[in-house]
Tab-separated table of C-alpha atoms in Angstrom:
chain	number	residue	atom	x	y	z
A	1	MET	CA	-0.372	0.238	0.525
A	2	ALA	CA	1.277	3.140	-1.119
A	3	LYS	CA	1.760	5.814	1.891
A	4	LYS	CA	1.335	9.543	0.926
A	5	LYS	CA	0.222	11.927	3.189
A	6	THR	CA	-2.080	14.307	1.236
A	7	GLU	CA	-4.222	17.462	2.241
A	8	THR	CA	-7.343	17.655	0.360
A	9	ALA	CA	-10.849	19.520	0.374
A	10	GLN	CA	-12.253	17.512	-2.248
A	11	PRO	CA	-15.092	14.973	-0.819
A	12	LEU	CA	-14.117	11.225	-1.714
A	13	LYS	CA	-16.641	9.828	-4.374
A	14	VAL	CA	-17.729	6.603	-2.160
A	15	PHE	CA	-19.813	3.997	-3.555
A	16	ASP	CA	-20.822	1.790	-1.024
A	17	GLY	CA	-20.957	-2.074	-0.535
A	18	HIS	CA	-24.034	-2.517	1.684
A	19	ASN	CA	-26.677	-0.631	2.982
A	20	ASP	CA	-30.830	-1.621	4.328
A	21	VAL	CA	-32.399	1.806	3.542
A	22	LEU	CA	-34.822	0.178	1.160
A	23	LEU	CA	-36.227	-1.724	4.578
A	24	ALA	CA	-36.416	1.653	6.364
A	25	LEU	CA	-38.846	3.231	4.140
A	26	PHE	CA	-40.547	-0.119	3.009
A	27	GLN	CA	-41.259	-0.867	6.603
A	28	PRO	CA	-39.721	2.164	8.688
A	29	GLU	CA	-41.172	0.430	12.571
A	30	PHE	CA	-39.332	-2.493	11.928
A	31	GLU	CA	-36.258	-0.949	13.709
A	32	PRO	CA	-37.057	1.273	16.265
A	33	SER	CA	-33.625	3.257	15.537
A	34	TRP	CA	-34.964	4.333	12.431
A	35	GLY	CA	-37.477	6.809	14.066
A	36	GLY	CA	-40.495	6.169	11.654
A	37	ALA	CA	-41.370	6.972	7.973
A	38	ARG	CA	-39.358	9.405	6.437
A	39	ASN	CA	-38.826	10.530	2.856
A	40	PHE	CA	-35.701	9.804	0.599
A	41	PHE	CA	-35.310	13.037	-0.632
A	42	GLU	CA	-35.361	15.229	2.298
A	43	ARG	CA	-33.397	15.623	4.844
A	44	SER	CA	-33.966	13.729	7.841
A	45	GLU	CA	-32.509	13.653	11.430
A	46	HIS	CA	-33.604	9.627	11.425
A	47	GLY	CA	-31.512	6.739	10.099
A	48	HIS	CA	-28.412	6.825	8.591
A	49	LEU	CA	-29.190	7.757	4.589
A	50	ASP	CA	-30.875	9.789	2.730
A	51	LEU	CA	-29.897	11.906	-0.405
A	52	PRO	CA	-29.563	14.996	0.648
A	53	ARG	CA	-26.963	14.275	3.318
A	54	ALA	CA	-25.451	11.352	0.999
A	55	GLN	CA	-24.847	14.262	-1.255
A	56	GLU	CA	-23.326	16.332	1.304
A	57	ALA	CA	-21.185	13.396	2.522
A	58	GLY	CA	-19.630	12.014	-1.081
A	59	PHE	CA	-21.567	9.016	-1.091
A	60	ALA	CA	-22.107	8.360	-4.839
A	61	GLY	CA	-24.535	4.950	-4.484
A	62	GLY	CA	-24.054	1.615	-3.378
A	63	PHE	CA	-25.644	-1.613	-3.512
A	64	PHE	CA	-29.165	-1.061	-2.532
A	65	ALA	CA	-30.073	-4.306	-0.624
A	66	ILE	CA	-33.467	-6.285	-0.304
A	67	TRP	CA	-33.722	-8.609	2.825
A	68	VAL	CA	-36.170	-10.509	4.380
A	69	PRO	CA	-36.820	-10.328	7.691
A	70	PRO	CA	-38.048	-13.768	9.334
A	71	ASP	CA	-41.275	-12.086	10.861
A	72	PRO	CA	-42.352	-9.040	8.532
A	73	THR	CA	-44.613	-8.291	11.483
A	74	ALA	CA	-41.812	-7.756	14.241
A	75	ARG	CA	-39.989	-5.167	15.180
A	76	ARG	CA	-36.050	-6.420	14.813
A	77	ALA	CA	-35.730	-6.663	18.855
A	78	ASP	CA	-37.802	-9.179	18.457
A	79	LEU	CA	-35.567	-11.127	16.078
A	80	ARG	CA	-32.688	-12.514	17.951
A	81	PRO	CA	-34.545	-14.557	20.770
A	82	ALA	CA	-31.532	-16.848	21.030
A	83	ALA	CA	-28.936	-14.136	22.200
A	84	LYS	CA	-28.205	-14.462	25.819
A	85	SER	CA	-26.863	-10.582	25.491
A	86	GLU	CA	-27.100	-7.759	23.920
A	87	ASP	CA	-23.769	-8.003	22.229
A	88	HIS	CA	-24.926	-11.797	20.863
A	89	HIS	CA	-21.675	-13.896	21.836
A	90	ASP	CA	-24.159	-17.062	22.321
A	91	ALA	CA	-26.567	-16.423	19.080
A	92	GLN	CA	-27.615	-19.512	16.979
A	93	LEU	CA	-29.203	-19.012	13.553
A	94	PRO	CA	-32.517	-17.762	12.824
A	95	PRO	CA	-34.832	-20.839	11.180
A	96	ALA	CA	-34.989	-20.687	7.610
A	97	LEU	CA	-37.768	-19.231	5.978
A	98	ASP	CA	-40.600	-20.291	2.920
A	99	TYR	CA	-40.269	-19.166	-0.262
A	100	ALA	CA	-43.271	-18.156	-1.360
A	101	SER	CA	-43.409	-15.318	1.307
A	102	SER	CA	-39.948	-14.457	1.143
A	103	LEU	CA	-40.885	-13.829	-2.682
A	104	ARG	CA	-43.589	-11.514	-2.176
A	105	TYR	CA	-41.816	-9.348	0.167
A	106	ALA	CA	-38.886	-9.107	-2.010
A	107	MET	CA	-41.301	-8.102	-4.444
A	108	ALA	CA	-42.527	-5.560	-2.678
A	109	VAL	CA	-39.512	-3.806	-1.644
A	110	ALA	CA	-38.001	-3.889	-5.144
A	111	GLY	CA	-40.865	-2.027	-5.839
A	112	THR	CA	-39.818	0.580	-3.341
A	113	LEU	CA	-36.625	0.758	-5.073
A	114	PHE	CA	-38.244	1.571	-8.672
A	115	ARG	CA	-40.578	3.865	-7.235
A	116	LEU	CA	-37.375	5.708	-5.633
A	117	GLU	CA	-35.661	6.191	-9.632
A	118	GLU	CA	-38.966	7.525	-11.103
A	119	GLU	CA	-39.460	9.785	-8.364
A	120	SER	CA	-36.083	11.347	-8.291
A	121	HIS	CA	-36.269	13.288	-11.657
A	122	GLY	CA	-32.676	11.954	-12.268
A	123	LYS	CA	-31.562	12.468	-9.180
A	124	PHE	CA	-30.913	8.314	-8.266
A	125	LYS	CA	-30.932	5.339	-10.871
A	126	VAL	CA	-31.108	1.927	-10.893
A	127	VAL	CA	-27.872	0.870	-12.679
A	128	ARG	CA	-27.371	-2.089	-15.239
A	129	ASP	CA	-24.271	-2.139	-16.098
A	130	VAL	CA	-20.788	-0.593	-15.915
A	131	GLY	CA	-21.199	2.121	-18.321
A	132	GLU	CA	-24.100	3.828	-16.398
A	133	LEU	CA	-22.451	3.546	-12.976
A	134	LYS	CA	-19.637	5.361	-14.211
A	135	SER	CA	-21.456	8.210	-15.731
A	136	CYS	CA	-23.608	8.431	-12.738
A	137	ILE	CA	-20.413	8.950	-10.577
A	138	ASP	CA	-18.993	11.313	-12.580
A	139	LYS	CA	-22.335	13.057	-13.099
A	140	GLY	CA	-23.334	13.093	-9.183
A	141	VAL	CA	-26.445	10.863	-9.496
A	142	MET	CA	-26.859	8.152	-6.961
A	143	ALA	CA	-26.420	5.376	-8.887
A	144	ALA	CA	-28.054	2.217	-7.039
A	145	ILE	CA	-27.172	-1.698	-7.238
A	146	PHE	CA	-30.338	-4.099	-6.966
A	147	HIS	CA	-29.435	-6.903	-4.690
A	148	PHE	CA	-30.808	-9.519	-2.472
A	149	GLU	CA	-28.984	-10.202	0.656
A	150	GLY	CA	-29.853	-13.667	1.184
A	151	ALA	CA	-31.511	-15.772	-1.685
A	152	GLU	CA	-34.840	-16.962	0.115
A	153	MET	CA	-36.633	-15.612	-3.096
A	154	ILE	CA	-35.507	-17.795	-5.762
A	155	ASP	CA	-36.607	-20.796	-6.048
A	156	PRO	CA	-34.064	-24.246	-6.526
A	157	GLN	CA	-35.637	-24.416	-10.092
A	158	LEU	CA	-34.002	-20.646	-10.526
A	159	ASN	CA	-36.878	-19.229	-12.210
A	160	ALA	CA	-37.093	-16.214	-10.156
A	161	LEU	CA	-33.752	-15.656	-10.558
A	162	GLU	CA	-34.066	-15.214	-14.543
A	163	VAL	CA	-37.567	-12.972	-14.030
A	164	PHE	CA	-35.258	-10.654	-11.244
A	165	TYR	CA	-32.227	-10.555	-13.828
A	166	ARG	CA	-34.034	-9.076	-16.607
A	167	ALA	CA	-35.766	-6.493	-13.955
A	168	GLY	CA	-32.228	-5.149	-12.683
A	169	LEU	CA	-31.191	-7.553	-10.195
A	170	ARG	CA	-27.311	-7.563	-10.480
A	171	SER	CA	-25.920	-8.593	-7.072
A	172	ILE	CA	-27.273	-11.538	-5.072
A	173	GLY	CA	-25.721	-12.286	-1.704
A	174	LEU	CA	-26.082	-16.190	-1.023
A	175	ALA	CA	-26.798	-16.231	2.504
A	176	TRP	CA	-27.886	-14.203	5.792
A	177	SER	CA	-27.033	-15.739	8.399
A	178	ARG	CA	-29.556	-18.674	8.462
A	179	PRO	CA	-30.219	-21.507	5.865
A	180	ASN	CA	-31.798	-21.718	2.648
A	181	ALA	CA	-32.171	-24.036	-0.230
A	182	PHE	CA	-28.503	-23.015	-1.613
A	183	CYS	CA	-26.454	-22.860	1.558
A	184	GLU	CA	-25.988	-21.662	4.946
A	185	GLY	CA	-25.121	-18.546	6.876
A	186	VAL	CA	-22.722	-17.764	10.028
A	187	PRO	CA	-24.777	-16.575	13.559
A	188	PHE	CA	-23.985	-13.604	15.322
A	189	ARG	CA	-22.005	-15.045	17.479
A	190	PHE	CA	-18.663	-13.760	19.418
A	191	PRO	CA	-16.366	-15.229	19.159
A	192	GLY	CA	-16.340	-17.890	17.070
A	193	ASP	CA	-15.515	-18.966	13.363
A	194	PRO	CA	-16.729	-19.012	10.109
A	195	ASP	CA	-16.752	-22.793	9.806
A	196	THR	CA	-19.976	-23.249	11.235
A	197	GLY	CA	-21.948	-25.511	8.663
A	198	PRO	CA	-22.244	-27.446	5.499
A	199	GLY	CA	-20.966	-25.893	2.131
A	200	LEU	CA	-23.203	-25.629	-1.055
A	201	THR	CA	-26.226	-27.521	-1.769
A	202	ALA	CA	-26.862	-28.946	-4.784
A	203	ALA	CA	-28.864	-26.045	-5.878
A	204	GLY	CA	-26.648	-23.969	-4.340
A	205	LYS	CA	-23.779	-24.648	-7.070
A	206	GLU	CA	-26.080	-24.212	-9.645
A	207	LEU	CA	-27.116	-20.920	-8.428
A	208	VAL	CA	-23.696	-19.879	-8.936
A	209	LYS	CA	-23.010	-21.077	-12.312
A	210	ARG	CA	-25.927	-19.308	-13.556
A	211	CYS	CA	-25.160	-16.087	-11.589
A	212	ASN	CA	-21.509	-16.132	-13.540
A	213	GLU	CA	-23.553	-16.977	-16.803
A	214	LEU	CA	-25.849	-14.435	-16.697
A	215	GLY	CA	-23.396	-11.613	-14.713
A	216	ILE	CA	-24.581	-11.298	-11.405
A	217	MET	CA	-22.055	-10.646	-8.630
A	218	ILE	CA	-22.041	-13.141	-6.463
A	219	ASP	CA	-21.527	-11.757	-2.653
A	220	LEU	CA	-19.872	-13.736	0.081
A	221	SER	CA	-20.662	-11.736	3.284
A	222	HIS	CA	-23.157	-13.705	5.705
A	223	LEU	CA	-21.806	-16.810	4.253
A	224	ASN	CA	-19.927	-19.755	6.101
A	225	GLU	CA	-16.579	-20.850	5.479
A	226	LYS	CA	-17.326	-24.043	3.311
A	227	GLY	CA	-19.916	-22.450	1.533
A	228	PHE	CA	-17.119	-19.678	0.529
A	229	TRP	CA	-14.633	-22.546	-0.581
A	230	ASP	CA	-17.393	-24.107	-2.492
A	231	VAL	CA	-17.662	-20.723	-4.370
A	232	ALA	CA	-14.251	-20.213	-4.632
A	233	GLU	CA	-13.787	-23.418	-6.637
A	234	ILE	CA	-16.791	-23.184	-8.643
A	235	SER	CA	-17.248	-19.477	-9.879
A	236	THR	CA	-15.372	-18.043	-12.535
A	237	ALA	CA	-15.642	-14.391	-11.242
A	238	PRO	CA	-13.588	-12.381	-8.690
A	239	LEU	CA	-14.696	-13.220	-5.188
A	240	VAL	CA	-16.716	-10.536	-3.232
A	241	ALA	CA	-17.850	-9.784	0.366
A	242	SER	CA	-19.707	-6.731	0.277
A	243	HIS	CA	-19.624	-6.048	3.951
A	244	SER	CA	-17.098	-8.351	6.206
A	245	ASN	CA	-14.671	-6.879	8.445
A	246	VAL	CA	-10.920	-9.289	9.371
A	247	HIS	CA	-11.367	-12.022	11.680
A	248	VAL	CA	-8.221	-11.870	13.467
A	249	LEU	CA	-9.199	-8.339	14.817
A	250	SER	CA	-12.316	-9.104	15.964
A	251	ALA	CA	-13.351	-12.867	16.153
A	252	THR	CA	-17.032	-12.660	15.025
A	253	PRO	CA	-17.751	-15.586	12.019
A	254	ARG	CA	-19.335	-12.570	10.306
A	255	ASN	CA	-15.333	-11.183	9.588
A	256	LEU	CA	-12.794	-13.204	7.146
A	257	THR	CA	-9.990	-15.441	8.264
A	258	ASP	CA	-6.701	-14.545	6.633
A	259	ARG	CA	-6.897	-17.344	4.013
A	260	GLN	CA	-10.643	-15.898	2.858
A	261	LEU	CA	-8.679	-12.595	2.805
A	262	ASP	CA	-6.122	-13.823	0.724
A	263	ALA	CA	-8.408	-15.830	-1.673
A	264	VAL	CA	-10.241	-12.642	-2.777
A	265	ARG	CA	-6.993	-11.314	-3.315
A	266	ASP	CA	-6.037	-13.642	-5.419
A	267	SER	CA	-9.677	-13.793	-7.191
A	268	ASP	CA	-8.684	-10.186	-8.280
A	269	GLY	CA	-12.130	-9.766	-5.932
A	270	ILE	CA	-13.191	-7.324	-3.133
A	271	VAL	CA	-13.924	-6.798	0.266
A	272	GLY	CA	-16.064	-4.302	1.791
A	273	VAL	CA	-15.235	-2.664	5.138
A	274	ASN	CA	-18.431	-2.966	7.376
A	275	PHE	CA	-18.705	-0.193	9.937
A	276	ALA	CA	-20.908	-2.178	12.318
A	277	VAL	CA	-19.194	-1.555	15.930
A	278	GLN	CA	-19.610	-5.344	16.766
A	279	PHE	CA	-17.563	-6.267	14.165
A	280	THR	CA	-14.720	-3.977	14.528
A	281	ARG	CA	-13.600	-4.411	18.295
A	282	ASP	CA	-11.359	-6.877	19.684
A	283	ASP	CA	-14.594	-7.776	22.599
A	284	GLY	CA	-17.298	-7.773	19.807
A	285	LYS	CA	-19.400	-5.236	22.239
A	286	ARG	CA	-22.298	-3.385	20.369
A	287	ASP	CA	-20.902	-0.027	21.929
A	288	THR	CA	-21.442	3.063	20.499
A	289	SER	CA	-18.808	4.916	21.855
A	290	THR	CA	-16.453	2.875	19.866
A	291	PRO	CA	-13.798	5.380	18.204
A	292	LEU	CA	-13.738	5.239	14.226
A	293	ALA	CA	-9.957	4.549	14.972
A	294	LEU	CA	-10.781	1.007	15.167
A	295	LEU	CA	-12.372	0.534	11.793
A	296	ALA	CA	-9.604	2.358	10.458
A	297	ARG	CA	-7.435	-0.645	11.780
A	298	HIS	CA	-9.420	-2.567	9.410
A	299	PHE	CA	-8.554	-1.096	5.892
A	300	GLU	CA	-4.798	-0.858	7.153
A	301	TYR	CA	-4.830	-4.521	7.894
A	302	MET	CA	-6.653	-5.574	4.941
A	303	CYS	CA	-4.441	-3.046	2.489
A	304	GLU	CA	-1.211	-4.396	4.512
A	305	ARG	CA	-2.274	-7.775	3.584
A	306	ILE	CA	-3.859	-8.174	0.544
A	307	GLY	CA	-3.454	-4.308	-1.227
A	308	ALA	CA	-5.840	-1.352	-1.646
A	309	ASP	CA	-6.727	-2.785	-4.824
A	310	HIS	CA	-8.882	-5.248	-3.069
A	311	VAL	CA	-10.440	-3.200	-0.498
A	312	ALA	CA	-13.420	-0.999	-0.214
A	313	PHE	CA	-16.450	0.678	1.639
A	314	GLY	CA	-19.111	-1.386	2.535
A	315	SER	CA	-20.986	0.711	5.132
A	316	ASP	CA	-24.128	-1.446	6.031
A	317	PHE	CA	-26.016	2.097	6.845
A	318	ASP	CA	-29.547	1.185	8.371
A	319	GLY	CA	-28.439	-2.417	9.031
A	320	THR	CA	-26.412	-2.117	12.129
A	321	THR	CA	-25.078	-0.169	14.761
A	322	ILE	CA	-22.298	1.989	13.884
A	323	SER	CA	-19.891	4.487	15.748
A	324	ASP	CA	-21.290	7.745	17.631
A	325	GLU	CA	-18.490	9.364	15.696
A	326	MET	CA	-19.930	8.286	12.524
A	327	GLY	CA	-23.531	9.119	13.140
A	328	ASP	CA	-24.791	8.510	9.883
A	329	VAL	CA	-23.346	8.936	6.293
A	330	THR	CA	-22.443	12.548	7.013
A	331	GLY	CA	-19.558	11.196	9.146
A	332	LEU	CA	-18.037	9.300	6.086
A	333	PRO	CA	-15.590	12.366	5.371
A	334	LYS	CA	-14.524	11.831	9.093
A	335	LEU	CA	-13.514	8.442	8.382
A	336	VAL	CA	-11.740	9.249	4.963
A	337	GLN	CA	-10.048	12.284	6.812
A	338	ILE	CA	-8.534	9.680	9.092
A	339	LEU	CA	-7.306	7.011	6.914
A	340	ARG	CA	-5.528	10.122	5.330
A	341	ASP	CA	-3.915	11.043	8.839
A	342	ARG	CA	-2.989	7.406	8.633
A	343	GLY	CA	-0.613	7.658	5.416
A	344	PHE	CA	-2.959	6.607	2.522
A	345	SER	CA	-2.591	8.194	-0.365
A	346	GLU	CA	-5.472	10.339	-2.821
A	347	ALA	CA	-4.850	7.149	-5.614
A	348	ASP	CA	-5.556	4.483	-2.696
A	349	LEU	CA	-8.452	6.307	-1.414
A	350	ARG	CA	-9.908	6.590	-4.922
A	351	LYS	CA	-9.390	3.244	-5.730
A	352	MET	CA	-11.512	2.497	-2.211
A	353	GLY	CA	-13.872	4.760	-2.921
A	354	HIS	CA	-15.326	3.388	-6.186
A	355	GLU	CA	-12.255	2.631	-8.334
A	356	ASN	CA	-12.494	-1.017	-7.116
A	357	TRP	CA	-15.938	-1.392	-7.920
A	358	LEU	CA	-16.020	-0.329	-11.222
A	359	ARG	CA	-13.041	-2.836	-12.321
A	360	LEU	CA	-14.692	-5.412	-10.590
A	361	LEU	CA	-17.854	-5.484	-11.917
A	362	GLY	CA	-16.618	-5.192	-15.093
A	363	LYS	CA	-15.220	-8.359	-14.897
A	364	THR	CA	-18.771	-9.409	-13.477
A	365	TRP	CA	-21.228	-8.386	-15.367
A	366	LYS	CA	-21.820	-9.465	-19.009
A	367	HIS	CA	-23.369	-6.261	-20.111
A	368	ALA	CA	-20.341	-4.276	-18.568
């Protein structure tokens, strides 16, 4: 990693690996901290992300996730009954979901994504190829990639995948932290190892192959280690973990081991660094007073081990607990400045900000 301290007043354009704002807009009562309904096109004091705050912070867009909750009628606090503490030290995997209800929910949230595009008057665009993505970043239009976090809405015959691809789906996380027809995720346990269960099912291997054929990016965040290595063996595309951190620094199964990090590098892939405080700390605590310096440490470790060409931002805005020092998306320049102060060059910051995503998606999407 090149080390050169540079002063600059220009905001870094950050294309982000993961956010959950669609759920916050679709079902605002799900998470108490979201503070209720909000308009994405108006500045809010609630949640982490809206268009005015994003524009202020240099947030150029990202992967807009659709995630299906275990019980769509429940609040988030009711979804973790197995945890013995608020830090999830002993949490187990939630049960699998049924396909039909997952498909209905995913369709409804996808409607929210496309309505945002329609109502934005050109300020927000769902992108389907790299040319569109680059144009949006250059012109200051927020770019959104249609992404599934977990494949519960896909049937084992992959019929739904074909339809969603034609609707604009360009990225899919094989698992959230629960089992499905294709694979198994990891629990929110601390401390813990990602080697927690079986690898891909036969249907999961077919899903990986079809995503490669269509040019859908495969996201390995939340997937267990055996599933990770199955994808590494089968997939012809670079490996991606859109919002995961360093296991040796924070020993949660959600973070990647050094061997996994090396595999991402060797495939010319990317890891998006997750802003979740519990994934940055060495004690796994969900403590909002956690300084951003601990988050910066994960950027440093990854860049030293696998190179800045393979590191990006993967905030998990509106989907996790972030540092008070960050606050919301408007705190993004604070993190960037910390990285500058630690010696990251402007060239490396641009790579991590958005250039790495452009390269990777150019190698992954079939109509790049």
